[in-house]
Amino acid sequence: MNQTEIVNIFTKKTLALTFVLSAAAMAFAQDKAGVTGMIVNKNNQPVPYASVTFSNKVNKALSDAVLTDEKGQYKLELAPGNYDITVEAIDYKKSTITKNIAGAGNIGALSIEAEATSTAGNKTQEIQGVVITAAATKPYKVELDKRTYDPSQDIVSKGGNLQDVLSNVPSVSVDTDGTVSMRGSSNVRFLINGKPSALLGIDDGANALQSIPADQIDRIEVITNPSSKFEASGTAGILNIILKKTKKTGFNGSVIGTLGYLPQTNLNANLNWRKGNFTWFLNGGGGYRESKNTSRNDDYFNNAVLDDDLVQRNTNSETKSKNNNYNASAGIVYDISEKTSVNASGTVRTFDSENFGNIDYRYTPLKNPFYTSNRSTFGTNNNLAFQGDFGLDHKFDDKGQNLSLSLSLQRSRSYNDTNIDDTIDNLKDIINQNTTNRSVIGKADYELPIGDYSKLEAGYRIDINTNDYSNDVRESTATKPLDFLKPYTYDATYKETFNAFYLQFKSKIGKLGYQVGVRDELSNVDINYLSLDPKKNVPATTKNYNNLFPSVYLSYEFAKDNQLLLNYTRRIDRPRSFFMIPNPSYNDNQNIFDGNIDLNPSYVDSFEFGYSISKKKFTINPTLYYRHQTDDTKMLVYNILATDENGVITNPKRIESHTKPINLGTDDRFGLDLNFNWDATSWLKFLGNVDLFGYNTKGSTLYDTFDKNGNPIQAVADFNGKGFSTRARLSSTFKVDKTFSFQLQGFYRGGQKTAYQDRKDMYAISLGASKTIWKGDGTLAFNVQDIFNTRAMRSTTYTANSVRDSYMQWQPRQFSVSLTYRFKQGEKVEQPKRKKDINSNASGDDQQGPM
């Protein structure tokens, strides 16, 4: 694809949508002037950290707010006009005056009066903090029950997507196929703004991670040991993706465009407006992206097989895809009163792709000359997702007694059509796979402060998820006309209902903070599976679980930014619905994924002991952890000879490799997870993560395979293994001047070995550069992902009659350039409160523990 074609794609696919959004932004743009001033008391002494609100008397969209510095001074950009200026500060009376702002300059000192009862030891009421927008000083923050990552300083992922951002988050790893893991475990639960989301599609597929632009992400909460307030799913932990919103008065937003290779184009806009009691936001955009997936499997059979004494099969596969992705979100918040607000939002996402694949097989017999076959595929995929969210928040008083109600309605569907031509037996396959997901999530959360340092929390949640699967596979050969392949043609419905109740209490005794809680989840799963092959049918299956999930958090604060953290939680790993549908996948007749309707949840007991030091220039957070998992889900790989529906061998030259999830044994993980960031100098910053962990996996099982004469036998799959491995990541940011910075990022993943599989180590290095332009309103960024093209997964898998060497690269080296334009940006500061606050509820299910 040449440069002209790329530009044409950019224009046709994404420009129109975002121009509509940004046109609204231009309507609010006006020339502004720099205004400075000072807030003083009656003794003419400066008042630090006072909130100053400028409310335009004609056009509220031109209003703005600012916070004074430690010298009582402030500055901001305002359009000329008449303003009501309101000043609030702790221990001072609220003051409002009217003033005309004619142009740039100093408007002088404004005087405010102290509260009459404001003497030492007397309590004063809290005032609302002023929240405006600014770059965070630290990209990584440690709290009692989570760690928060701010991607705004991540230059390498600018212009990218959620998958690119996650590749740089401490304690998180992204494999070459898009699989996300935390501390070596891939059972990660994704949330968007505190709840499951249709934005991530069905079963949180890897492709869905590419549908959320990096520019729409405000922060990522890494919750390795979630408390009882969170759903119990996700034994590795929870990644809570917080999307951008604003609390600023008036209009603000940004537009970002990206061009890159392998060809990719993106154009996205984030627009926000707050006027009076209304706040609305509109985020949207889209893009085009090409990807390339390369894999190789070399199977060495240690038993000669039937006529040709086959001893080796080499498989080379390459899949190229062209993807179009669009998304739009809009929402509104209305403040009914100072204590009650309602909100509503809607999201729509589309994802379309065309996939072109070729698989070459080379068979090397012991007696006869080798022979080859080719399997070519052409597939289309169409995804459409909708989501509507509704909520009510009520404050009973100013002491933190709150009630939050929310309802989320979600629907997504996926259509996949694939045509396959195989030279062996002149075989042709036509595959139609349709999946629909419907979800209803209702929540009620209540918070009751008790005294100055204690809080009781309680809540209820219901999740109703229904997945409908329809899979049609038709096949023809040189001797057989096109007809349904019965074992793989089916309809299935998977429905799960979860009812959850939680109760937790947090408090503080001197320097010791604690939080204890328990969650009760009642789970009901119904599976109906109907295949054209009556031998494959299973009766309707119902599974019920009722589990208690306790959590305990302790913290001891040596100093303000120096504390010990100790916690324990119990979690559950529920099988993905796709894993429990028998015979769910038939995209390659020699490499087949089988579901397991008898798959059960596994459970994890998780312990952490951490230490956190947070100073002005550095943060260090070493954490020792231990995780014990029972009924662990393992992937069993086994070989069988190709047979027809009656079990008769149809082709002695073809061996089918099957993969099937099973519950087996235990898995213990223990190690040291060290996160740090260090501002070494004014021009050099480091952000790093090192995970040194040991593993001890136990479990073995019998499975059906064949001997050298093709007779069925039972063999043992041995998953036992223990060892030590390492994962590490380091980002170095160099500030050349006030407007230009560049960043180097490197990661390393050590190998892991069991009796069943040996995974090799892997590393990659990426580069990014960022230049601020247009007086701070614009940013030009460039990045190269995987400079040396080394990001590939290599492994060796052992079965009873074969050894498989595998290589897989999900995406080769790529680079992109992006341009961001911001409307009406300011600094983000939250006014400190007089009373120590443990009642923060930043997002969704999330909460902040005792400090």
mmCIF file of C-alpha atoms in Angstrom, residues 8-301:
data_model
loop_
_atom_site.group_PDB
_atom_site.id
_atom_site.type_symbol
_atom_site.label_atom_id
_atom_site.label_comp_id
_atom_site.label_asym_id
_atom_site.label_seq_id
_atom_site.Cartn_x
_atom_site.Cartn_y
_atom_site.Cartn_z
ATOM 1 C CA ASN A 8 -7.195 8.257 0.948
ATOM 2 C CA ILE A 9 -8.150 5.719 3.583
ATOM 3 C CA PHE A 10 -7.573 8.318 6.285
ATOM 4 C CA THR A 11 -9.841 10.791 4.525
ATOM 5 C CA LYS A 12 -12.675 8.431 3.661
ATOM 6 C CA LYS A 13 -12.786 6.351 6.807
ATOM 7 C CA THR A 14 -12.420 8.811 9.655
ATOM 8 C CA LEU A 15 -12.286 12.466 8.683
ATOM 9 C CA ALA A 16 -16.020 13.116 8.327
ATOM 10 C CA LEU A 17 -17.000 11.752 11.718
ATOM 11 C CA THR A 18 -14.485 13.727 13.714
ATOM 12 C CA PHE A 19 -14.997 16.945 11.733
ATOM 13 C CA VAL A 20 -18.607 16.875 12.893
ATOM 14 C CA LEU A 21 -17.407 16.640 16.470
ATOM 15 C CA SER A 22 -14.687 19.245 16.183
ATOM 16 C CA ALA A 23 -17.013 21.687 14.397
ATOM 17 C CA ALA A 24 -18.902 21.965 17.643
ATOM 18 C CA ALA A 25 -15.620 22.826 19.353
ATOM 19 C CA MET A 26 -14.862 25.690 16.979
ATOM 20 C CA ALA A 27 -18.202 27.272 17.751
ATOM 21 C CA PHE A 28 -17.025 27.939 21.304
ATOM 22 C CA ALA A 29 -13.537 29.183 20.455
ATOM 23 C CA GLN A 30 -12.911 32.835 21.342
ATOM 24 C CA ASP A 31 -9.836 34.980 21.865
ATOM 25 C CA LYS A 32 -8.807 35.066 25.520
ATOM 26 C CA ALA A 33 -6.531 37.273 27.567
ATOM 27 C CA GLY A 34 -4.195 36.456 30.422
ATOM 28 C CA VAL A 35 -5.669 37.596 33.765
ATOM 29 C CA THR A 36 -3.788 37.588 37.079
ATOM 30 C CA GLY A 37 -4.750 38.537 40.611
ATOM 31 C CA MET A 38 -4.362 37.848 44.300
ATOM 32 C CA ILE A 39 -6.587 36.839 47.215
ATOM 33 C CA VAL A 40 -5.843 38.415 50.617
ATOM 34 C CA ASN A 41 -7.488 38.609 54.050
ATOM 35 C CA LYS A 42 -8.449 41.736 55.985
ATOM 36 C CA ASN A 43 -4.868 42.025 57.257
ATOM 37 C CA ASN A 44 -3.678 42.069 53.642
ATOM 38 C CA GLN A 45 -2.011 38.657 54.047
ATOM 39 C CA PRO A 46 -2.171 36.211 51.095
ATOM 40 C CA VAL A 47 -4.699 33.353 51.259
ATOM 41 C CA PRO A 48 -3.198 30.190 49.708
ATOM 42 C CA TYR A 49 -5.270 27.507 47.930
ATOM 43 C CA ALA A 50 -8.427 29.580 47.665
ATOM 44 C CA SER A 51 -10.840 28.684 44.859
ATOM 45 C CA VAL A 52 -11.704 31.566 42.523
ATOM 46 C CA THR A 53 -14.622 31.074 40.109
ATOM 47 C CA PHE A 54 -15.229 33.500 37.217
ATOM 48 C CA SER A 55 -18.859 33.173 36.025
ATOM 49 C CA ASN A 56 -19.557 35.054 32.785
ATOM 50 C CA LYS A 57 -22.852 36.930 33.144
ATOM 51 C CA VAL A 58 -23.743 36.617 29.438
ATOM 52 C CA ASN A 59 -22.319 33.283 28.277
ATOM 53 C CA LYS A 60 -21.787 30.606 30.957
ATOM 54 C CA ALA A 61 -19.685 28.604 28.510
ATOM 55 C CA LEU A 62 -16.948 31.249 28.947
ATOM 56 C CA SER A 63 -16.779 30.693 32.710
ATOM 57 C CA ASP A 64 -13.734 29.188 34.357
ATOM 58 C CA ALA A 65 -12.138 28.528 37.755
ATOM 59 C CA VAL A 66 -8.677 28.543 39.260
ATOM 60 C CA LEU A 67 -6.863 27.839 42.539
ATOM 61 C CA THR A 68 -4.437 30.286 44.182
ATOM 62 C CA ASP A 69 -0.879 29.151 44.832
ATOM 63 C CA GLU A 70 0.949 29.193 48.159
ATOM 64 C CA LYS A 71 1.426 32.994 47.772
ATOM 65 C CA GLY A 72 -2.262 33.606 47.204
ATOM 66 C CA GLN A 73 -1.749 34.413 43.519
ATOM 67 C CA TYR A 74 -3.530 33.034 40.479
ATOM 68 C CA LYS A 75 -3.603 33.366 36.692
ATOM 69 C CA LEU A 76 -5.893 32.095 33.933
ATOM 70 C CA GLU A 77 -7.136 32.863 30.418
ATOM 71 C CA LEU A 78 -10.514 34.642 30.081
ATOM 72 C CA ALA A 79 -12.566 36.133 27.272
ATOM 73 C CA PRO A 80 -13.411 39.864 27.851
ATOM 74 C CA GLY A 81 -16.757 40.487 29.549
ATOM 75 C CA ASN A 82 -18.609 40.973 32.845
ATOM 76 C CA TYR A 83 -17.989 38.288 35.487
ATOM 77 C CA ASP A 84 -19.292 37.344 38.916
ATOM 78 C CA ILE A 85 -16.147 36.420 40.858
ATOM 79 C CA THR A 86 -16.756 33.983 43.732
ATOM 80 C CA VAL A 87 -13.987 33.241 46.236
ATOM 81 C CA GLU A 88 -14.044 30.300 48.702
ATOM 82 C CA ALA A 89 -11.389 29.170 51.160
ATOM 83 C CA ILE A 90 -11.191 27.083 54.297
ATOM 84 C CA ASP A 91 -11.950 29.162 57.452
ATOM 85 C CA TYR A 92 -13.159 32.119 55.324
ATOM 86 C CA LYS A 93 -16.611 33.352 54.358
ATOM 87 C CA LYS A 94 -17.734 32.899 50.781
ATOM 88 C CA SER A 95 -17.408 36.190 48.853
ATOM 89 C CA THR A 96 -18.809 37.307 45.483
ATOM 90 C CA ILE A 97 -18.168 40.510 43.535
ATOM 91 C CA THR A 98 -18.894 41.646 39.973
ATOM 92 C CA LYS A 99 -16.084 42.880 37.767
ATOM 93 C CA ASN A 100 -15.561 43.739 34.107
ATOM 94 C CA ILE A 101 -12.614 42.036 32.420
ATOM 95 C CA ALA A 102 -11.645 44.279 29.511
ATOM 96 C CA GLY A 103 -8.381 42.642 28.556
ATOM 97 C CA ALA A 104 -5.122 41.156 29.753
ATOM 98 C CA GLY A 105 -3.650 42.380 33.013
ATOM 99 C CA ASN A 106 -3.715 42.251 36.799
ATOM 100 C CA ILE A 107 -7.144 42.844 38.353
ATOM 101 C CA GLY A 108 -5.596 43.494 41.764
ATOM 102 C CA ALA A 109 -6.154 41.969 45.183
ATOM 103 C CA LEU A 110 -9.555 40.708 46.302
ATOM 104 C CA SER A 111 -10.151 40.629 50.057
ATOM 105 C CA ILE A 112 -12.143 37.939 51.905
ATOM 106 C CA GLU A 113 -13.329 37.837 55.536
ATOM 107 C CA ALA A 114 -12.492 35.124 58.059
ATOM 108 C CA GLU A 115 -15.238 33.032 59.652
ATOM 109 C CA ALA A 116 -16.285 34.423 63.006
ATOM 110 C CA THR A 117 -16.002 30.980 64.645
ATOM 111 C CA SER A 118 -12.699 30.128 63.005
ATOM 112 C CA THR A 119 -10.392 29.738 65.979
ATOM 113 C CA ALA A 120 -7.929 27.037 66.842
ATOM 114 C CA GLY A 121 -9.642 23.790 67.637
ATOM 115 C CA ASN A 122 -13.013 24.737 66.141
ATOM 116 C CA LYS A 123 -14.380 22.704 63.228
ATOM 117 C CA THR A 124 -15.408 24.336 59.997
ATOM 118 C CA GLN A 125 -17.511 22.997 57.189
ATOM 119 C CA GLU A 126 -15.860 21.489 54.144
ATOM 120 C CA ILE A 127 -16.122 23.364 50.868
ATOM 121 C CA GLN A 128 -16.189 21.650 47.526
ATOM 122 C CA GLY A 129 -12.786 21.305 45.951
ATOM 123 C CA VAL A 130 -12.120 23.055 42.669
ATOM 124 C CA VAL A 131 -11.129 20.520 40.039
ATOM 125 C CA ILE A 132 -9.533 21.746 36.858
ATOM 126 C CA THR A 133 -7.302 19.890 34.403
ATOM 127 C CA ALA A 134 -3.476 19.284 34.450
ATOM 128 C CA ALA A 135 -0.767 16.746 33.820
ATOM 129 C CA ALA A 136 -0.195 14.546 36.838
ATOM 130 C CA THR A 137 3.152 14.974 38.571
ATOM 131 C CA LYS A 138 3.651 11.227 38.925
ATOM 132 C CA PRO A 139 2.628 8.521 36.455
ATOM 133 C CA TYR A 140 2.239 5.888 39.166
ATOM 134 C CA LYS A 141 0.495 6.121 42.555
ATOM 135 C CA VAL A 142 0.126 3.500 45.302
ATOM 136 C CA GLU A 143 -3.011 3.287 47.454
ATOM 137 C CA LEU A 144 -4.249 0.748 49.981
ATOM 138 C CA ASP A 145 -6.087 -1.545 47.557
ATOM 139 C CA LYS A 146 -4.908 -0.434 44.125
ATOM 140 C CA ARG A 147 -2.160 1.154 42.073
ATOM 141 C CA THR A 148 -3.052 3.917 39.617
ATOM 142 C CA TYR A 149 -1.249 4.476 36.322
ATOM 143 C CA ASP A 150 -1.565 7.767 34.421
ATOM 144 C CA PRO A 151 -0.839 7.254 30.680
ATOM 145 C CA SER A 152 -0.636 10.985 29.895
ATOM 146 C CA GLN A 153 3.165 10.872 30.226
ATOM 147 C CA ASP A 154 3.465 7.690 28.160
ATOM 148 C CA ILE A 155 4.917 9.013 24.902
ATOM 149 C CA VAL A 156 5.292 5.598 23.252
ATOM 150 C CA SER A 157 1.534 4.881 23.271
ATOM 151 C CA LYS A 158 0.384 8.317 22.003
ATOM 152 C CA GLY A 159 -1.901 7.857 19.022
ATOM 153 C CA GLY A 160 -2.294 4.176 19.929
ATOM 154 C CA ASN A 161 -4.986 2.190 21.709
ATOM 155 C CA LEU A 162 -5.713 0.446 24.991
ATOM 156 C CA GLN A 163 -3.508 -2.522 24.072
ATOM 157 C CA ASP A 164 -0.551 -0.181 23.511
ATOM 158 C CA VAL A 165 -1.150 1.533 26.864
ATOM 159 C CA LEU A 166 -1.439 -1.766 28.757
ATOM 160 C CA SER A 167 1.928 -2.836 27.332
ATOM 161 C CA ASN A 168 3.494 -0.103 29.485
ATOM 162 C CA VAL A 169 1.522 -0.480 32.742
ATOM 163 C CA PRO A 170 3.543 -1.771 35.725
ATOM 164 C CA SER A 171 2.644 -5.330 36.855
ATOM 165 C CA VAL A 172 0.824 -5.935 33.537
ATOM 166 C CA SER A 173 2.063 -7.910 30.511
ATOM 167 C CA VAL A 174 0.598 -8.204 27.006
ATOM 168 C CA ASP A 175 1.530 -11.291 24.980
ATOM 169 C CA THR A 176 2.048 -11.227 21.231
ATOM 170 C CA ASP A 177 -1.524 -12.477 20.667
ATOM 171 C CA GLY A 178 -2.997 -9.669 22.777
ATOM 172 C CA THR A 179 -3.504 -11.809 25.904
ATOM 173 C CA VAL A 180 -3.202 -9.630 29.010
ATOM 174 C CA SER A 181 -1.722 -11.066 32.209
ATOM 175 C CA MET A 182 -0.810 -9.798 35.666
ATOM 176 C CA ARG A 183 2.072 -11.397 37.545
ATOM 177 C CA GLY A 184 2.139 -14.276 35.081
ATOM 178 C CA SER A 185 -1.591 -15.099 35.217
ATOM 179 C CA SER A 186 -3.966 -14.309 32.327
ATOM 180 C CA ASN A 187 -7.237 -14.477 34.297
ATOM 181 C CA VAL A 188 -7.612 -10.676 34.342
ATOM 182 C CA ARG A 189 -11.009 -9.003 34.741
ATOM 183 C CA PHE A 190 -11.549 -5.840 32.675
ATOM 184 C CA LEU A 191 -13.827 -3.019 33.811
ATOM 185 C CA ILE A 192 -14.650 0.293 32.129
ATOM 186 C CA ASN A 193 -15.396 3.021 34.671
ATOM 187 C CA GLY A 194 -15.960 0.372 37.333
ATOM 188 C CA LYS A 195 -18.225 -2.031 35.420
ATOM 189 C CA PRO A 196 -18.121 -4.562 32.549
ATOM 190 C CA SER A 197 -18.606 -2.816 29.231
ATOM 191 C CA ALA A 198 -19.828 -3.519 25.714
ATOM 192 C CA LEU A 199 -16.803 -1.501 24.536
ATOM 193 C CA LEU A 200 -14.703 -4.626 25.066
ATOM 194 C CA GLY A 201 -17.072 -6.879 23.157
ATOM 195 C CA ILE A 202 -17.844 -10.527 23.776
ATOM 196 C CA ASP A 203 -15.470 -12.343 26.148
ATOM 197 C CA ASP A 204 -13.021 -9.412 26.226
ATOM 198 C CA GLY A 205 -11.294 -10.530 23.032
ATOM 199 C CA ALA A 206 -7.845 -9.187 22.191
ATOM 200 C CA ASN A 207 -9.208 -7.279 19.187
ATOM 201 C CA ALA A 208 -11.495 -5.325 21.508
ATOM 202 C CA LEU A 209 -8.469 -3.792 23.248
ATOM 203 C CA GLN A 210 -7.682 -2.020 19.976
ATOM 204 C CA SER A 211 -11.120 -0.362 19.881
ATOM 205 C CA ILE A 212 -10.444 2.095 22.732
ATOM 206 C CA PRO A 213 -8.103 4.953 21.716
ATOM 207 C CA ALA A 214 -5.304 5.780 24.143
ATOM 208 C CA ASP A 215 -6.364 9.435 24.051
ATOM 209 C CA GLN A 216 -9.717 8.568 25.693
ATOM 210 C CA ILE A 217 -8.072 6.915 28.726
ATOM 211 C CA ASP A 218 -7.710 9.064 31.840
ATOM 212 C CA ARG A 219 -6.038 6.438 34.042
ATOM 213 C CA ILE A 220 -5.799 2.702 34.676
ATOM 214 C CA GLU A 221 -6.334 1.213 38.117
ATOM 215 C CA VAL A 222 -4.294 -1.956 38.670
ATOM 216 C CA ILE A 223 -6.031 -3.943 41.407
ATOM 217 C CA THR A 224 -4.005 -7.062 42.124
ATOM 218 C CA ASN A 225 -6.009 -7.985 45.248
ATOM 219 C CA PRO A 226 -9.537 -6.532 44.879
ATOM 220 C CA SER A 227 -11.624 -5.944 47.997
ATOM 221 C CA SER A 228 -15.077 -7.350 48.738
ATOM 222 C CA LYS A 229 -16.705 -4.350 47.083
ATOM 223 C CA PHE A 230 -15.552 -5.621 43.684
ATOM 224 C CA GLU A 231 -16.964 -8.621 41.868
ATOM 225 C CA ALA A 232 -15.015 -11.752 42.763
ATOM 226 C CA SER A 233 -14.130 -12.729 39.164
ATOM 227 C CA GLY A 234 -10.557 -12.450 37.939
ATOM 228 C CA THR A 235 -8.091 -14.414 40.031
ATOM 229 C CA ALA A 236 -5.142 -12.458 38.635
ATOM 230 C CA GLY A 237 -6.830 -9.162 39.496
ATOM 231 C CA ILE A 238 -8.803 -6.334 37.918
ATOM 232 C CA LEU A 239 -7.851 -3.653 35.404
ATOM 233 C CA ASN A 240 -10.274 -0.748 35.757
ATOM 234 C CA ILE A 241 -10.053 1.550 32.708
ATOM 235 C CA ILE A 242 -11.204 5.069 33.637
ATOM 236 C CA LEU A 243 -12.198 7.092 30.575
ATOM 237 C CA LYS A 244 -11.786 10.848 30.414
ATOM 238 C CA LYS A 245 -14.408 13.199 31.836
ATOM 239 C CA THR A 246 -14.232 16.753 33.101
ATOM 240 C CA LYS A 247 -15.530 18.862 35.979
ATOM 241 C CA LYS A 248 -14.417 22.149 34.481
ATOM 242 C CA THR A 249 -16.846 24.934 33.853
ATOM 243 C CA GLY A 250 -17.353 25.800 30.193
ATOM 244 C CA PHE A 251 -16.159 24.006 27.105
ATOM 245 C CA ASN A 252 -12.987 21.962 26.625
ATOM 246 C CA GLY A 253 -11.797 19.010 24.625
ATOM 247 C CA SER A 254 -9.240 17.660 22.197
ATOM 248 C CA VAL A 255 -8.903 16.119 18.737
ATOM 249 C CA ILE A 256 -6.137 13.673 17.802
ATOM 250 C CA GLY A 257 -5.235 12.193 14.426
ATOM 251 C CA THR A 258 -2.793 9.349 13.748
ATOM 252 C CA LEU A 259 -1.063 7.910 10.682
ATOM 253 C CA GLY A 260 1.135 4.854 10.832
ATOM 254 C CA TYR A 261 2.546 1.671 9.323
ATOM 255 C CA LEU A 262 1.590 -1.174 9.144
ATOM 256 C CA PRO A 263 -1.052 1.061 7.627
ATOM 257 C CA GLN A 264 -3.179 2.591 10.340
ATOM 258 C CA THR A 265 -5.225 5.774 10.559
ATOM 259 C CA ASN A 266 -7.176 7.132 13.507
ATOM 260 C CA LEU A 267 -9.075 10.320 14.220
ATOM 261 C CA ASN A 268 -10.735 10.830 17.605
ATOM 262 C CA ALA A 269 -12.322 13.691 19.509
ATOM 263 C CA ASN A 270 -13.070 14.200 23.224
ATOM 264 C CA LEU A 271 -15.471 17.080 23.898
ATOM 265 C CA ASN A 272 -16.896 18.251 27.243
ATOM 266 C CA TRP A 273 -19.130 21.129 28.275
ATOM 267 C CA ARG A 274 -20.381 22.168 31.686
ATOM 268 C CA LYS A 275 -23.010 24.885 32.089
ATOM 269 C CA GLY A 276 -25.033 25.458 35.214
ATOM 270 C CA ASN A 277 -26.447 22.174 36.460
ATOM 271 C CA PHE A 278 -25.679 20.323 33.223
ATOM 272 C CA THR A 279 -22.500 18.533 32.182
ATOM 273 C CA TRP A 280 -22.235 16.671 28.905
ATOM 274 C CA PHE A 281 -19.510 14.838 27.069
ATOM 275 C CA LEU A 282 -19.116 13.517 23.534
ATOM 276 C CA ASN A 283 -16.257 11.188 22.593
ATOM 277 C CA GLY A 284 -15.911 9.503 19.254
ATOM 278 C CA GLY A 285 -13.893 8.702 16.205
ATOM 279 C CA GLY A 286 -12.589 5.802 14.264
ATOM 280 C CA GLY A 287 -9.820 4.422 12.186
ATOM 281 C CA TYR A 288 -8.389 1.869 9.812
ATOM 282 C CA ARG A 289 -5.727 -0.632 10.780
ATOM 283 C CA GLU A 290 -3.942 -3.522 9.134
ATOM 284 C CA SER A 291 -2.363 -6.356 11.055
ATOM 285 C CA LYS A 292 -0.242 -9.375 10.278
ATOM 286 C CA ASN A 293 -0.112 -12.578 12.283
ATOM 287 C CA THR A 294 2.634 -15.119 11.604
ATOM 288 C CA SER A 295 2.876 -18.548 13.221
ATOM 289 C CA ARG A 296 4.839 -21.750 12.693
ATOM 290 C CA ASN A 297 4.294 -25.169 14.231
ATOM 291 C CA ASP A 298 6.775 -28.001 13.734
ATOM 292 C CA ASP A 299 5.385 -31.330 14.991
ATOM 293 C CA TYR A 300 7.780 -34.241 15.464
ATOM 294 C CA PHE A 301 5.918 -37.512 15.968
#
